[in-house]
Short mmCIF file of C-alpha atoms in Angstrom, two decimals:
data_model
loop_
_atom_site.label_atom_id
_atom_site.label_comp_id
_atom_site.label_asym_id
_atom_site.label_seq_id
_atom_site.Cartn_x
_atom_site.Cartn_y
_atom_site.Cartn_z
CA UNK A 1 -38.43 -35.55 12.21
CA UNK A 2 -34.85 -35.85 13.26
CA UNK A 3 -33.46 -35.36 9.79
CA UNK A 4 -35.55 -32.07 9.72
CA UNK A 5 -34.51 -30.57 12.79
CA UNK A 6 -30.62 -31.61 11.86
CA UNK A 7 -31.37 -29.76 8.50
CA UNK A 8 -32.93 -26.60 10.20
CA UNK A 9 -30.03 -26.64 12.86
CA UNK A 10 -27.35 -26.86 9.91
CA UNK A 11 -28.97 -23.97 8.19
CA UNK A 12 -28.93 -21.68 11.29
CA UNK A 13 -25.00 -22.92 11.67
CA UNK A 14 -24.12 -21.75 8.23
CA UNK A 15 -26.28 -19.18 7.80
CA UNK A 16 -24.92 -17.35 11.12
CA UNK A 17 -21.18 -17.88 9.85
CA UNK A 18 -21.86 -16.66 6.73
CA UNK A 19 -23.54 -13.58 8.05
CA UNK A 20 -20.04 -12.98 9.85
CA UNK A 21 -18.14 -12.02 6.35
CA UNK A 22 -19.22 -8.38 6.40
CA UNK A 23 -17.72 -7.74 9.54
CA UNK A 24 -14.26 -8.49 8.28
CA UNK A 25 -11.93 -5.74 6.90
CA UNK A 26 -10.52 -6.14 3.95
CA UNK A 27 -6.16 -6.28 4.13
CA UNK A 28 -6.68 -3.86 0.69
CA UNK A 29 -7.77 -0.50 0.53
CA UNK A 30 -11.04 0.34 -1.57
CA UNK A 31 -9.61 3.04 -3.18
CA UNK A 32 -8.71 2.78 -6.75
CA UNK A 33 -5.24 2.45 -7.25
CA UNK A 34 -2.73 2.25 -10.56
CA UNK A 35 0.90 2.18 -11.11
CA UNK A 36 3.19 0.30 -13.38
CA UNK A 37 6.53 1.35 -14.05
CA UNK A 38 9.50 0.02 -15.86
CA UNK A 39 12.73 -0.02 -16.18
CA UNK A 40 12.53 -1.00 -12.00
CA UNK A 41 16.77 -1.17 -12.50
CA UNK A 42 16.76 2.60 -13.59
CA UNK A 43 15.83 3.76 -10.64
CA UNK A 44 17.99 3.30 -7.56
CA UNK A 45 15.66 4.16 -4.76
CA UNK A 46 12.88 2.16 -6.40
CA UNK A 47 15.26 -0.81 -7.02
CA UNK A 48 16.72 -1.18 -3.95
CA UNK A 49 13.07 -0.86 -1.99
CA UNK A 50 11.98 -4.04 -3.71
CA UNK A 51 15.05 -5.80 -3.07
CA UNK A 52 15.84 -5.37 0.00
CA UNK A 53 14.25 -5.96 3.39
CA UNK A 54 13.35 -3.20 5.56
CA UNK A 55 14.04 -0.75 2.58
CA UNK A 56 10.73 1.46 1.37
CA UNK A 57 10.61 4.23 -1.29
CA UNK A 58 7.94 7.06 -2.00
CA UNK A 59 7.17 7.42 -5.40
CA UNK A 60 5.07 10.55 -6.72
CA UNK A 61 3.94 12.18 -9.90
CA UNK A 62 4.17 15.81 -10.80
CA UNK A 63 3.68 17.32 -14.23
CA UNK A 64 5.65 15.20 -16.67
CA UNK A 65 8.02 13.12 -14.46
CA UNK A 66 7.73 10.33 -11.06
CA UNK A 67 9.68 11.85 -8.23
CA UNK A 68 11.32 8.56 -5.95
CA UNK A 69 13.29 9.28 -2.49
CA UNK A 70 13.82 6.72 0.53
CA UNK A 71 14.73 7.46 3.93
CA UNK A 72 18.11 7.29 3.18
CA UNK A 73 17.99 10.70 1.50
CA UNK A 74 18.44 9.09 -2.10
CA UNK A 75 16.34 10.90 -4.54
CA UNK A 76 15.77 10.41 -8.45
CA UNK A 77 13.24 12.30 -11.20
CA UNK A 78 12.16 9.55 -13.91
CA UNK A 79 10.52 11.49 -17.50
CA UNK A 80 7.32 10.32 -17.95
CA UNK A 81 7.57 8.87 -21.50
CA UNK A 82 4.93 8.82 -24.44
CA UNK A 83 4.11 5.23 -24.35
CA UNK A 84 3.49 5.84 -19.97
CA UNK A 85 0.79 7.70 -21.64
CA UNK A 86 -1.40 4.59 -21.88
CA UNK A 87 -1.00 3.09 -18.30
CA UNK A 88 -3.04 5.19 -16.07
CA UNK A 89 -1.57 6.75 -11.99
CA UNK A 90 -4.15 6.63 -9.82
CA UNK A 91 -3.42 7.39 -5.81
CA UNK A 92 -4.51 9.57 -3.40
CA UNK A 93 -1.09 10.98 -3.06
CA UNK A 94 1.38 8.80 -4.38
CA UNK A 95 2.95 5.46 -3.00
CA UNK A 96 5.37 3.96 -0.96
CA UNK A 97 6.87 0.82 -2.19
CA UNK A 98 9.17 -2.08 -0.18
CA UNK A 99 9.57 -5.00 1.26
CA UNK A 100 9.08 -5.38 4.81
CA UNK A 101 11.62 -7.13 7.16
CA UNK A 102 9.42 -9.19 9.28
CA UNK A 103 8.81 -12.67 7.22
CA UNK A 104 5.23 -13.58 6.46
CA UNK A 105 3.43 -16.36 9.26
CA UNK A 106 2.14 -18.45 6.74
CA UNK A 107 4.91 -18.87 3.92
CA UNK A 108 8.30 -17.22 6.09
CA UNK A 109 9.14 -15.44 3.07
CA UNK A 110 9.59 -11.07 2.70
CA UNK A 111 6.37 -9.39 1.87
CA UNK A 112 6.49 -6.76 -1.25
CA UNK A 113 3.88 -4.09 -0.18
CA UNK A 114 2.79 -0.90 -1.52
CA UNK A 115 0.53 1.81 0.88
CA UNK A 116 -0.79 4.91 -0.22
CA UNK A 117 1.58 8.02 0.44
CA UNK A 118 -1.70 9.82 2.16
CA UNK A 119 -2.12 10.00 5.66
CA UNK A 120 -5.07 7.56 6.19
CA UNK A 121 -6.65 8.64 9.34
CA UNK A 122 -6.06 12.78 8.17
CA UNK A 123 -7.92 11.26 4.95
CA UNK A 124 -10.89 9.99 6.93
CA UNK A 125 -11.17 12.81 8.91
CA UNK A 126 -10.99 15.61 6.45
CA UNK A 127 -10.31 14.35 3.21
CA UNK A 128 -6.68 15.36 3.22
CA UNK A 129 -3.84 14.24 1.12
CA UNK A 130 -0.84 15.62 2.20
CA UNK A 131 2.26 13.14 1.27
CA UNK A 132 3.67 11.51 4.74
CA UNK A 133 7.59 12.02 5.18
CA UNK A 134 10.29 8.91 6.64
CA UNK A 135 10.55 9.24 9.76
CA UNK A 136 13.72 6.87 10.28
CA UNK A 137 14.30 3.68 7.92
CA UNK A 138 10.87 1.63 8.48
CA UNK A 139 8.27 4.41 9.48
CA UNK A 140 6.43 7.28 8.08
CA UNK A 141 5.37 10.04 9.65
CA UNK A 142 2.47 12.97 9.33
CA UNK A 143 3.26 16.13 9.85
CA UNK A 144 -0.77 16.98 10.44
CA UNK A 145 -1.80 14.52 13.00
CA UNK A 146 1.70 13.41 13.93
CA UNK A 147 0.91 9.82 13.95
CA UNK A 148 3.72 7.25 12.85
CA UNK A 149 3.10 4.43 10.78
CA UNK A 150 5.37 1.46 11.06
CA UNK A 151 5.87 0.44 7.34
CA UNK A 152 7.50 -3.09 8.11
CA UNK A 153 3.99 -4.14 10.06
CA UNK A 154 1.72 -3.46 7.54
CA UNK A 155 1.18 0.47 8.10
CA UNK A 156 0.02 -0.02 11.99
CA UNK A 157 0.48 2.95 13.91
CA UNK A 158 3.28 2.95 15.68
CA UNK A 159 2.40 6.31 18.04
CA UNK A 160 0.45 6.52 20.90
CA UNK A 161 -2.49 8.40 19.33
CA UNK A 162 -3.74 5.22 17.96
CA UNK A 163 -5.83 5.03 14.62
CA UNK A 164 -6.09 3.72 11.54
CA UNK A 165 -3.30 1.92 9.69
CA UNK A 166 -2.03 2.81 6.01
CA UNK A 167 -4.06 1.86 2.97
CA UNK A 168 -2.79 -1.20 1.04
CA UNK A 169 -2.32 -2.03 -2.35
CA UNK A 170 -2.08 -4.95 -4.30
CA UNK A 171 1.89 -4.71 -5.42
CA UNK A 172 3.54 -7.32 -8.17
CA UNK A 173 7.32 -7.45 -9.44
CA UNK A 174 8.40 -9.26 -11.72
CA UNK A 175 11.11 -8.99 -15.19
CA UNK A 176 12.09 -5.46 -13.96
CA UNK A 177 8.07 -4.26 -13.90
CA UNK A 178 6.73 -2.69 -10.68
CA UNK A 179 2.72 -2.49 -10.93
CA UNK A 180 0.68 -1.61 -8.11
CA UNK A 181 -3.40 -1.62 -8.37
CA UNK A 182 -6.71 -2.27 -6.53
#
């Protein structure tokens, strides 16, 4: 009789845990999202966003070429080449790339992260993609709902209006190749 009641009590235990994992968001976005680009070098506001802490870069597509700027005011137009072709760009409206400054809890190292360029909460609201602008080094700002994300914090918003923070992207870089996908 004991063993069953331990059994029934250690069912209720993990069954009520397990009931808990819906409740948790995800760190990712659910959006589909795909980017992988190469020659990373050939592009100096790319290359120094993934290289440097506290450095970010916005990186759209238009017509036949990927437009890159930072807050720095550095801008570059890459071609989109035939064999780009094959890999597919999917975003909401575009990306922003970098590595944040604040070190990681668990392993102390720089965090490569990649957010959608869309405001999220002007998204959720109305389904609106309009590309967010730097406002200073490590934020972004929208020039809808005027909220400022802080880009070295994981996209929180950094205004007083409050809201949701920037979507998030799985981001890898490595041998000079930037891809970014969910």
């Amino acid at each position: 009789m004991k063993r069953l009641a331990w059994l029934a009590a250690w069912a209720g235990v993990s069954l009520g845990l397990t009931s808990c994992a819906d409740e948790v968001d995800s760190v990712y976005a659910n959006f589909h999202a795909s980017f992988n680009f190469s020659p990373v070098t050939a592009v100096v506001p790319l290359n120094t966003a993934v290289n440097n802490a506290g450095e970010f870069c916005r990186v759209w597509k238009q017509s036949d070429s990927y437009y890159f700027d930072n807050a720095a005011g550095q801008s570059q137009a890459y071609p989109i080449l035939a064999t780009d072709a094959y890999t597919t760009w999917q975003a909401l409206s575009g990306f922003i790339v970098g590595t944040t400054n604040i070190p990681d809890i668990g392993t102390g190292q720089l965090t490569l992260v990649a957010y959608d360029l869309a405001c999220p909460n002007c998204f959720t609201e109305s389904t609106i993609t309009r590309r967010l602008d730097f406002d200073g080094g490590g934020a972004v700002r929208c020039g809808r709902c005027r909220r400022t994300y802080d880009l070295n914090n994981f996209g929180v918003v950094s205004s007083s209006e409050g809201g949701r923070s920037l979507f998030r992207y799985r981001v890898y870089y490595a041998s000079n190749r930037l891809v970014v996908q969910n």
